[in-house]
Coordinates of C-alpha atoms in Angstrom, one line a residue:
Chain A
X18 CA 0.0 0.0 0.0
X19 CA 1.4 3.4 -1.0
X20 CA 1.1 6.5 1.2
X21 CA -1.8 7.6 -0.9
X22 CA -5.1 5.6 -0.3
X23 CA -8.1 5.9 -2.7
X24 CA -11.5 4.5 -2.0
X25 CA -13.5 2.9 -3.5
X26 CA -11.2 1.0 -5.8
X27 CA -14.2 0.2 -8.1
X28 CA -17.4 2.1 -8.6
X29 CA -20.3 1.5 -11.0
X30 CA -22.9 4.2 -11.2
X31 CA -25.9 5.3 -13.3
X32 CA -26.0 8.6 -15.0
X33 CA -28.4 10.1 -12.4
X34 CA -26.5 8.9 -9.3
X35 CA -24.4 11.0 -7.0
X36 CA -21.3 9.4 -5.6
X37 CA -17.9 10.5 -4.3
X38 CA -14.3 9.4 -4.6
X39 CA -12.1 9.7 -1.6
X40 CA -8.3 10.2 -1.4
X41 CA -6.2 10.3 1.8
X42 CA -2.4 10.8 2.0
X43 CA -0.3 9.9 5.0
X44 CA 2.9 11.5 3.7
X45 CA 2.6 15.0 5.3
X46 CA 2.3 16.5 1.8
X47 CA 0.5 19.8 1.1
X48 CA -0.4 19.5 -2.6
X49 CA -3.0 17.1 -3.9
X50 CA -4.1 16.3 -7.5
X51 CA -6.9 14.5 -9.4
X52 CA -5.9 12.9 -12.7
X53 CA -8.1 11.1 -15.2
X54 CA -6.6 8.1 -17.0
X55 CA -8.4 6.9 -20.1
X56 CA -7.3 4.2 -22.5
X57 CA -4.9 5.4 -25.2
X58 CA -4.8 8.9 -23.9
X59 CA -2.2 10.8 -21.8
X60 CA -3.1 11.3 -18.2
X61 CA -5.3 14.4 -17.9
X62 CA -4.8 16.7 -15.0
X63 CA -8.2 17.7 -13.6
X64 CA -7.6 19.6 -10.3
X65 CA -4.8 20.8 -8.1
X66 CA -4.9 21.9 -4.5
X67 CA -2.0 23.5 -2.6
X68 CA -2.5 24.0 1.1
X69 CA -6.2 23.4 0.7
X70 CA -6.6 26.1 -2.0
X71 CA -7.5 25.1 -5.5
X72 CA -4.8 26.3 -7.9
X73 CA -5.8 24.5 -11.1
X74 CA -9.1 23.6 -12.7
X75 CA -8.2 22.2 -16.1
X76 CA -11.5 23.0 -17.8
X77 CA -13.3 20.1 -16.1
X78 CA -17.1 19.9 -16.5
X79 CA -19.1 21.0 -13.5
X80 CA -20.4 17.4 -13.0
X81 CA -17.1 16.8 -11.3
X82 CA -16.8 18.8 -8.1
X83 CA -13.6 18.6 -6.0
X84 CA -13.3 19.2 -2.3
X85 CA -10.2 19.5 -0.1
X86 CA -11.1 19.9 3.5
X87 CA -7.5 19.7 4.7
X88 CA -4.1 18.9 3.3
X89 CA -4.5 15.1 3.9
X90 CA -7.9 14.6 2.3
X91 CA -9.3 15.1 -1.2
X92 CA -12.7 14.2 -2.6
X93 CA -14.2 14.2 -6.1
X94 CA -17.9 14.5 -6.0
X95 CA -19.7 13.0 -9.1
X96 CA -23.1 14.0 -10.3
X97 CA -25.0 13.2 -13.6
X98 CA -22.0 11.7 -15.2
X99 CA -21.8 10.5 -18.8
X100 CA -20.6 7.1 -20.1
X101 CA -17.5 8.8 -21.6
X102 CA -16.5 9.7 -18.0
X103 CA -15.7 6.0 -17.4
X104 CA -12.0 5.9 -16.6
X105 CA -9.5 5.4 -13.9
X106 CA -9.3 8.4 -11.6
X107 CA -5.9 8.8 -9.9
X108 CA -5.2 10.9 -6.9
X109 CA -1.6 12.1 -6.2
X110 CA 0.2 14.2 -3.7
X111 CA 3.5 16.1 -3.4
X112 CA 5.2 18.1 -0.7
X113 CA 3.9 21.4 -2.1
X114 CA 3.6 23.0 -5.4
X115 CA 7.0 24.2 -6.5
X116 CA 7.7 26.2 -9.7
X117 CA 11.4 25.6 -9.4
X118 CA 11.7 22.2 -7.8
X119 CA 11.3 18.6 -9.0
X120 CA 7.8 18.3 -7.4
X121 CA 7.7 14.6 -7.4
X122 CA 4.2 13.1 -7.3
X123 CA 3.2 10.1 -5.3
X124 CA 0.1 8.3 -6.7
X125 CA -2.7 6.3 -5.3
X126 CA -3.9 3.0 -6.9
X127 CA -6.8 4.7 -8.5
X128 CA -10.6 4.4 -8.5
X129 CA -12.0 2.6 -11.5
X130 CA -15.3 4.3 -12.5
X131 CA -17.9 2.8 -14.8
X132 CA -20.8 5.0 -15.8
X133 CA -23.8 3.0 -17.2
Chain B
X17 CA 4.8 24.8 -24.2
X18 CA 5.9 21.4 -23.2
X19 CA 5.0 18.0 -24.6
X20 CA 6.2 14.4 -24.5
X21 CA 6.2 11.8 -27.3
X22 CA 6.6 8.1 -26.5
X23 CA 7.4 6.1 -29.6
X24 CA 5.7 2.7 -29.5
X25 CA 2.6 2.1 -27.5
X26 CA 3.6 -1.6 -27.1
X27 CA 7.1 -3.0 -26.8
X28 CA 7.9 -6.7 -26.4
X29 CA 11.3 -8.1 -25.4
X30 CA 12.5 -11.5 -24.4
X31 CA 13.5 -12.2 -20.8
X32 CA 17.2 -11.3 -20.4
X33 CA 17.2 -9.0 -23.4
X34 CA 17.8 -5.2 -23.4
X35 CA 14.8 -3.0 -22.7
X36 CA 14.7 0.3 -24.5
X37 CA 11.7 2.6 -24.2
X38 CA 11.8 5.9 -26.1
X39 CA 10.8 9.3 -25.0
X40 CA 11.3 12.6 -26.8
X41 CA 10.3 15.9 -25.3
X42 CA 9.7 19.4 -26.5
X43 CA 10.4 22.3 -24.1
X44 CA 11.5 25.9 -24.5
X45 CA 13.4 25.9 -21.2
X46 CA 15.4 23.3 -19.3
X47 CA 13.1 20.6 -18.2
X48 CA 12.6 18.2 -15.4
X49 CA 12.0 14.7 -16.8
X50 CA 10.5 11.7 -15.2
X51 CA 9.8 8.1 -15.8
X52 CA 6.9 6.5 -14.0
X53 CA 5.8 2.8 -14.0
X54 CA 2.3 1.5 -13.6
X55 CA 1.8 -2.2 -12.7
X56 CA -1.7 -3.7 -13.2
X57 CA -4.3 -2.4 -10.9
X58 CA -1.9 0.0 -9.3
X59 CA -1.1 3.7 -9.4
X60 CA 2.0 5.3 -11.0
X61 CA 5.3 4.8 -9.2
X62 CA 8.4 7.0 -9.8
X63 CA 11.2 5.1 -11.5
X64 CA 13.7 7.9 -11.9
X65 CA 14.0 11.7 -12.5
X66 CA 16.3 14.1 -14.2
X67 CA 16.7 17.5 -12.5
X68 CA 19.7 19.0 -14.4
X69 CA 22.4 17.2 -12.4
X70 CA 24.1 14.2 -14.0
X71 CA 22.7 13.4 -17.5
X72 CA 22.7 9.6 -16.8
X73 CA 20.1 8.9 -14.1
X74 CA 19.8 5.6 -12.3
X75 CA 16.5 4.5 -10.9
X76 CA 14.9 1.6 -9.2
X77 CA 14.8 -2.0 -10.4
X78 CA 17.9 -1.6 -12.5
X79 CA 16.5 1.0 -14.9
X80 CA 18.4 4.1 -16.1
X81 CA 17.8 6.9 -18.5
X82 CA 20.1 9.4 -20.3
X83 CA 19.2 13.0 -20.9
X84 CA 20.4 14.0 -24.4
X85 CA 19.7 17.7 -25.0
X86 CA 20.9 17.6 -28.6
X87 CA 18.4 14.9 -29.4
X88 CA 15.7 16.1 -26.9
X89 CA 15.5 12.6 -25.7
X90 CA 15.2 10.8 -22.4
X91 CA 15.1 7.1 -23.3
X92 CA 14.7 4.5 -20.6
X93 CA 16.9 1.4 -20.6
X94 CA 17.5 -1.8 -18.6
X95 CA 20.3 -4.2 -19.6
X96 CA 18.4 -7.4 -18.9
X97 CA 14.6 -7.7 -18.8
X98 CA 12.9 -9.6 -16.0
X99 CA 9.4 -11.0 -16.1
X100 CA 8.5 -8.6 -13.2
X101 CA 9.2 -5.6 -15.5
X102 CA 6.0 -6.2 -17.4
X103 CA 4.0 -3.0 -16.9
X104 CA 3.1 0.4 -18.5
X105 CA 5.7 3.1 -18.5
X106 CA 5.1 6.8 -18.7
X107 CA 7.5 9.6 -19.5
X108 CA 6.7 13.0 -18.1
X109 CA 8.1 16.5 -18.4
X110 CA 7.8 19.7 -16.4
X111 CA 9.4 23.0 -17.3
X112 CA 11.5 24.8 -14.8
X113 CA 9.2 27.5 -13.5
X114 CA 6.0 25.7 -14.4
X115 CA 4.0 23.6 -11.9
X116 CA 2.3 21.4 -14.5
X117 CA 3.5 17.9 -15.2
X118 CA 2.8 16.7 -18.8
X119 CA 2.6 12.9 -19.4
X120 CA 3.1 10.9 -22.5
X121 CA 0.6 8.3 -23.7
X122 CA 2.5 5.4 -22.2
X123 CA 4.3 2.3 -23.5
X124 CA 3.1 -1.1 -22.5
X125 CA 6.1 -3.5 -22.0
X126 CA 5.6 -7.2 -22.4
X127 CA 8.3 -9.7 -21.4
X128 CA 8.4 -12.9 -23.4
X129 CA 9.6 -15.9 -21.4

């Protein structure tokens, strides 16, 4: 188990459901990220939080709503999703956002989402 | 702007043979470069990183990569493949002064017994 834990690991939901993905890191990091991983596409950065403040929203549709109550926890709230939103959602953390540092990310195992 | 190209979405090598996974980047400023590995049903794990120190970078599990500025490349190699190396490998770039990490599309490595 890595220092970044994601739950649930698998989720199947209908287009009208509301669900949430949870991410928790035990590394003392201050930056947290959501990425979307779809087949045959590069990882897509969705959201970035640094010290609980959102610093990046990469043109993500509003049916995805992030929440970062503290530096250790990150949620992704899901509402009225589309089948094309089916993907692996990866959470990551790093010590803090650094413009001039290596900023190495530690990833969780991901939540596999299927939208019916 | 920064981008990464990984040549070959699938690579197969025999056990014990050389592993070579290719990565080319485009960057207008000196970059940071990374290789991550993803085993089945797991997240991405850092293999190695280049941060403008030595151009030959050694990582975990016997992997290494060489930064070649003239070729804008950062290819990943391992002298002798092991069955446990079967996974997907991602190259990533981040420009100095930029927070965003850009990933390639990944290369799936298969090891033939």
